[in-house]
Amino acid sequence: MSSPAVSLYLDPQIRDWVLFPITLVMILVGILRHYVVLLLQSPPKKLPKAAIREQRALSRSQILRATSANSPIPPSYYRSISSRLHTAFEAGTYLKDGPPQGDAPSTPANPMTDPAAMDGMMAGMKTQMVMMVPQMVIMGWINFFFQGFVLIKLPFPLTLGFKSMLQRGIETHDMDVRWVSSLSWYFLNFFGLNGLYRLILGNDNSAADTSQAMMSSPFAGTNQPGQPQDYVKLFKAEKDNLAFSEGLYLWLGDDVETRLLRKYSKL
């Protein structure tokens, strides 16, 4: 037979000197972290004209293929654009480094020699450091000064499965599940303040989603140095896709007069 839950009476000073300070410190650190990340971010470097042309050519071909089954482009213009892109992809006209020489296989550029890729890697590492260091300091501060404190009782019932999550640092079996320890209060704020950060700083802020930012790779971002794109292979694949999409081409204006007259019951 299990013993009844022990009722506790909390000193109001725990609320004033432990609960509120932990919550206020975490909110202020999140706001400060947002502005520090903004200061550390460097303005994006402009891509050279050849690199932009390389990307735009691939995007243009993909859009042409995506609309081939119900295309607004007349047949003569569609075939002209498709043929010109097909020829350019085969000859390597749009490659920023020029057409490949001979039959030698193309080798993607080393990301470690690309200044833009290195800047993206350093920016990711700086962001991770800004995310991790304050949280480690706050956790150490709570463990040192407030270890074993019981801060608050939740106003709704919970099952025993929440006991390990809400009462970290308190070794007891007969305490009500609704009581929250200081360390658990830190984790609840860590994962639960994202909505408040979005309300204060806006949706696009560096304070919310800190758990995802801390676990993400420092290489994540627009300049991901680990996986450079090989446009030689992409253009070869796009050339075959263009040839295949020509068989699926259907002009949107084909037989439009008959369809229009039928729609208004003129036939």
Short mmCIF file of C-alpha atoms in Angstrom, two decimals:
data_model
loop_
_atom_site.label_atom_id
_atom_site.label_comp_id
_atom_site.label_asym_id
_atom_site.label_seq_id
_atom_site.Cartn_x
_atom_site.Cartn_y
_atom_site.Cartn_z
CA MET A 1 0.00 0.00 0.00
CA SER A 2 1.54 3.31 -1.12
CA SER A 3 1.93 6.15 1.34
CA PRO A 4 -0.11 9.32 0.81
CA ALA A 5 1.49 12.24 -0.98
CA VAL A 6 3.32 14.62 1.31
CA SER A 7 1.96 18.18 1.39
CA LEU A 8 4.53 20.96 1.44
CA TYR A 9 4.43 24.61 2.37
CA LEU A 10 6.84 26.78 0.41
CA ASP A 11 8.42 29.86 1.87
CA PRO A 12 7.41 32.92 -0.20
CA GLN A 13 11.08 33.92 -0.30
CA ILE A 14 11.74 30.89 -2.53
CA ARG A 15 9.35 32.39 -5.03
CA ASP A 16 10.90 35.85 -4.78
CA TRP A 17 14.60 34.88 -4.65
CA VAL A 18 14.74 31.63 -6.66
CA LEU A 19 11.74 31.14 -8.97
CA PHE A 20 11.49 34.67 -10.34
CA PRO A 21 15.27 35.24 -10.69
CA ILE A 22 15.77 31.98 -12.66
CA THR A 23 12.92 32.86 -15.01
CA LEU A 24 14.03 36.48 -15.44
CA VAL A 25 17.67 35.52 -16.04
CA MET A 26 16.72 33.00 -18.73
CA ILE A 27 14.49 35.53 -20.51
CA LEU A 28 17.17 38.24 -20.44
CA VAL A 29 19.88 35.81 -21.57
CA GLY A 30 17.71 34.73 -24.50
CA ILE A 31 17.16 38.34 -25.58
CA LEU A 32 20.87 39.12 -25.16
CA ARG A 33 21.76 36.01 -27.17
CA HIS A 34 19.55 37.20 -30.02
CA TYR A 35 21.37 40.54 -30.31
CA VAL A 36 24.81 38.94 -29.92
CA VAL A 37 24.06 36.61 -32.82
CA LEU A 38 22.97 39.60 -34.90
CA LEU A 39 26.25 41.36 -34.13
CA LEU A 40 28.31 38.29 -35.03
CA GLN A 41 26.60 37.77 -38.35
CA SER A 42 28.58 39.13 -41.27
CA PRO A 43 26.78 40.47 -44.36
CA PRO A 44 26.51 37.84 -47.11
CA LYS A 45 29.07 38.10 -49.85
CA LYS A 46 27.88 38.74 -53.36
CA LEU A 47 28.15 35.85 -55.76
CA PRO A 48 30.10 36.43 -58.98
CA LYS A 49 28.08 36.90 -62.13
CA ALA A 50 29.17 33.55 -63.55
CA ALA A 51 27.95 31.67 -60.45
CA ILE A 52 24.58 33.44 -60.55
CA ARG A 53 24.20 32.60 -64.24
CA GLU A 54 25.02 28.96 -63.47
CA GLN A 55 22.29 28.76 -60.83
CA ARG A 56 19.71 30.68 -62.84
CA ALA A 57 20.19 28.46 -65.90
CA LEU A 58 19.41 25.37 -63.86
CA SER A 59 16.38 27.04 -62.24
CA ARG A 60 15.09 28.20 -65.61
CA SER A 61 15.27 24.67 -67.00
CA GLN A 62 13.51 23.23 -63.96
CA ILE A 63 10.67 25.75 -64.23
CA LEU A 64 10.33 24.98 -67.95
CA ARG A 65 10.04 21.27 -67.21
CA ALA A 66 7.63 21.75 -64.30
CA THR A 67 5.16 23.61 -66.54
CA SER A 68 5.59 21.43 -69.65
CA ALA A 69 2.38 19.44 -69.10
CA ASN A 70 0.28 22.64 -69.07
CA SER A 71 2.61 25.23 -70.53
CA PRO A 72 1.59 28.83 -71.36
CA ILE A 73 4.46 29.02 -73.88
CA PRO A 74 3.49 28.37 -77.54
CA PRO A 75 5.04 25.26 -79.14
CA SER A 76 7.56 27.10 -81.36
CA TYR A 77 8.92 29.18 -78.46
CA TYR A 78 8.95 26.22 -76.08
CA ARG A 79 10.96 24.05 -78.46
CA SER A 80 13.32 26.94 -79.17
CA ILE A 81 13.99 27.55 -75.45
CA SER A 82 14.30 23.83 -74.70
CA SER A 83 16.69 23.27 -77.60
CA ARG A 84 18.87 26.23 -76.61
CA LEU A 85 19.10 25.05 -73.02
CA HIS A 86 19.80 21.49 -74.13
CA THR A 87 22.67 22.66 -76.34
CA ALA A 88 24.08 24.93 -73.62
CA PHE A 89 23.99 22.16 -71.02
CA GLU A 90 25.71 19.75 -73.37
CA ALA A 91 28.45 22.27 -74.23
CA GLY A 92 28.86 23.55 -70.64
CA THR A 93 28.16 27.13 -71.68
CA TYR A 94 26.68 28.16 -68.33
CA LEU A 95 29.40 26.64 -66.14
CA LYS A 96 31.15 29.34 -64.11
CA ASP A 97 34.54 27.68 -64.65
CA GLY A 98 33.95 27.15 -68.36
CA PRO A 99 33.33 23.92 -70.29
CA PRO A 100 35.23 20.87 -68.98
CA GLN A 101 38.47 20.18 -70.82
CA GLY A 102 38.56 16.84 -72.62
CA ASP A 103 37.05 13.73 -71.08
CA ALA A 104 38.56 14.28 -67.64
CA PRO A 105 36.01 13.78 -64.84
CA SER A 106 34.90 16.95 -63.13
CA THR A 107 36.07 17.45 -59.57
CA PRO A 108 34.09 19.76 -57.29
CA ALA A 109 35.97 22.61 -55.73
CA ASN A 110 37.52 22.05 -52.32
CA PRO A 111 35.22 23.80 -49.82
CA MET A 112 38.15 24.57 -47.53
CA THR A 113 39.62 26.85 -50.20
CA ASP A 114 36.34 28.72 -50.74
CA PRO A 115 36.23 31.92 -48.65
CA ALA A 116 32.42 31.99 -48.70
CA ALA A 117 32.24 28.42 -47.41
CA MET A 118 34.75 29.16 -44.65
CA ASP A 119 32.77 32.24 -43.61
CA GLY A 120 29.60 30.14 -43.39
CA MET A 121 31.38 27.52 -41.28
CA MET A 122 32.78 30.14 -38.89
CA ALA A 123 29.38 31.82 -38.58
CA GLY A 124 27.80 28.50 -37.64
CA MET A 125 30.47 27.80 -35.02
CA LYS A 126 30.06 31.27 -33.51
CA THR A 127 26.29 30.80 -33.31
CA GLN A 128 26.68 27.45 -31.57
CA MET A 129 29.08 28.93 -29.03
CA VAL A 130 26.65 31.77 -28.27
CA MET A 131 23.91 29.18 -27.76
CA MET A 132 25.87 26.72 -25.64
CA VAL A 133 28.02 28.84 -23.31
CA PRO A 134 25.18 30.84 -21.63
CA GLN A 135 23.14 27.69 -21.04
CA MET A 136 26.11 25.93 -19.44
CA VAL A 137 26.72 28.94 -17.18
CA ILE A 138 23.06 29.15 -16.12
CA MET A 139 22.89 25.41 -15.40
CA GLY A 140 26.07 25.62 -13.30
CA TRP A 141 24.68 28.64 -11.44
CA ILE A 142 21.43 26.80 -10.63
CA ASN A 143 23.24 23.62 -9.58
CA PHE A 144 25.61 25.52 -7.31
CA PHE A 145 23.18 27.89 -5.54
CA PHE A 146 19.73 26.25 -5.81
CA GLN A 147 20.35 22.50 -5.92
CA GLY A 148 17.53 20.54 -4.29
CA PHE A 149 15.11 23.50 -4.13
CA VAL A 150 11.40 22.93 -4.71
CA LEU A 151 10.06 26.01 -6.46
CA ILE A 152 6.46 25.65 -7.56
CA LYS A 153 3.47 23.32 -7.66
CA LEU A 154 1.68 22.94 -10.98
CA PRO A 155 -2.07 23.58 -10.80
CA PHE A 156 -3.09 20.51 -12.84
CA PRO A 157 -2.78 16.77 -12.13
CA LEU A 158 -0.04 14.68 -13.76
CA THR A 159 0.83 10.99 -13.97
CA LEU A 160 3.87 9.41 -12.34
CA GLY A 161 5.63 9.35 -15.70
CA PHE A 162 6.34 13.08 -15.30
CA LYS A 163 8.08 12.65 -11.93
CA SER A 164 11.59 12.17 -13.32
CA MET A 165 11.14 15.15 -15.64
CA LEU A 166 9.75 17.60 -13.05
CA GLN A 167 11.77 16.62 -9.99
CA ARG A 168 15.35 16.35 -11.20
CA GLY A 169 17.85 16.64 -8.39
CA ILE A 170 15.35 15.58 -5.70
CA GLU A 171 15.67 11.97 -4.51
CA THR A 172 12.22 11.23 -3.04
CA HIS A 173 9.40 8.82 -3.87
CA ASP A 174 6.46 10.16 -1.87
CA MET A 175 6.37 13.75 -3.18
CA ASP A 176 3.47 14.81 -5.35
CA VAL A 177 4.32 14.77 -9.06
CA ARG A 178 3.17 18.36 -9.48
CA TRP A 179 6.06 19.80 -7.46
CA VAL A 180 8.86 21.18 -9.67
CA SER A 181 12.53 21.32 -8.68
CA SER A 182 14.91 24.14 -9.59
CA LEU A 183 16.78 22.11 -12.23
CA SER A 184 13.53 20.94 -13.83
CA TRP A 185 12.28 24.53 -13.83
CA TYR A 186 15.38 25.45 -15.84
CA PHE A 187 14.58 22.81 -18.47
CA LEU A 188 10.91 23.82 -18.62
CA ASN A 189 11.96 27.41 -19.31
CA PHE A 190 14.61 26.28 -21.79
CA PHE A 191 12.03 24.51 -23.95
CA GLY A 192 9.00 26.66 -23.13
CA LEU A 193 10.13 30.26 -23.63
CA ASN A 194 10.17 30.13 -27.44
CA GLY A 195 6.68 31.58 -27.68
CA LEU A 196 7.64 34.51 -25.44
CA TYR A 197 10.77 35.16 -27.52
CA ARG A 198 8.68 35.22 -30.70
CA LEU A 199 6.27 37.64 -29.06
CA ILE A 200 9.08 39.99 -27.96
CA LEU A 201 11.59 39.64 -30.82
CA GLY A 202 9.43 38.41 -33.71
CA ASN A 203 9.26 35.08 -35.47
CA ASP A 204 12.70 35.31 -37.06
CA ASN A 205 14.87 35.51 -33.96
CA SER A 206 17.95 33.76 -32.62
CA ALA A 207 16.60 33.22 -29.10
CA ALA A 208 13.85 30.73 -29.94
CA ASP A 209 14.52 27.11 -30.91
CA THR A 210 17.80 27.08 -28.99
CA SER A 211 17.71 23.29 -28.63
CA GLN A 212 17.65 22.82 -32.42
CA ALA A 213 20.39 25.39 -32.92
CA MET A 214 22.63 23.71 -30.32
CA MET A 215 22.18 20.27 -31.86
CA SER A 216 22.50 21.42 -35.48
CA SER A 217 25.72 21.21 -37.42
CA PRO A 218 27.88 24.33 -37.62
CA PHE A 219 28.03 23.73 -41.37
CA ALA A 220 24.29 24.21 -41.77
CA GLY A 221 23.29 27.27 -43.70
CA THR A 222 23.41 28.71 -47.15
CA ASN A 223 27.10 27.99 -47.59
CA GLN A 224 27.40 24.33 -46.61
CA PRO A 225 31.01 23.40 -47.22
CA GLY A 226 30.54 19.68 -46.74
CA GLN A 227 28.44 19.11 -49.87
CA PRO A 228 29.47 21.28 -52.83
CA GLN A 229 27.23 21.01 -55.87
CA ASP A 230 28.70 19.53 -59.03
CA TYR A 231 26.98 21.52 -61.76
CA VAL A 232 28.59 19.43 -64.50
CA LYS A 233 26.60 16.40 -63.36
CA LEU A 234 23.52 18.50 -62.65
CA PHE A 235 23.56 19.94 -66.16
CA LYS A 236 23.95 16.47 -67.71
CA ALA A 237 20.97 15.19 -65.74
CA GLU A 238 18.95 18.30 -66.59
CA LYS A 239 19.71 17.82 -70.28
CA ASP A 240 18.15 14.34 -70.19
CA ASN A 241 15.18 15.62 -68.21
CA LEU A 242 14.54 18.34 -70.79
CA ALA A 243 14.51 15.79 -73.60
CA PHE A 244 12.04 13.67 -71.64
CA SER A 245 9.75 16.60 -70.81
CA GLU A 246 9.37 17.52 -74.49
CA GLY A 247 7.32 14.36 -74.93
CA LEU A 248 4.96 15.54 -72.16
CA TYR A 249 4.58 19.06 -73.56
CA LEU A 250 1.02 20.36 -73.90
CA TRP A 251 0.22 23.97 -74.79
CA LEU A 252 -2.32 25.68 -72.57
CA GLY A 253 -3.74 27.59 -75.54
CA ASP A 254 -4.30 24.55 -77.71
CA ASP A 255 -7.89 24.54 -79.04
CA VAL A 256 -8.71 27.45 -76.75
CA GLU A 257 -11.33 28.87 -79.13
CA THR A 258 -13.41 25.71 -79.06
CA ARG A 259 -13.15 25.39 -75.30
CA LEU A 260 -14.13 29.01 -74.81
CA LEU A 261 -17.17 28.72 -77.06
CA ARG A 262 -18.23 25.49 -75.39
CA LYS A 263 -17.90 27.13 -71.97
CA TYR A 264 -20.38 29.87 -72.88
CA SER A 265 -22.68 27.47 -74.78
CA LYS A 266 -22.00 29.00 -78.17
CA LEU A 267 -21.48 25.67 -79.92
#
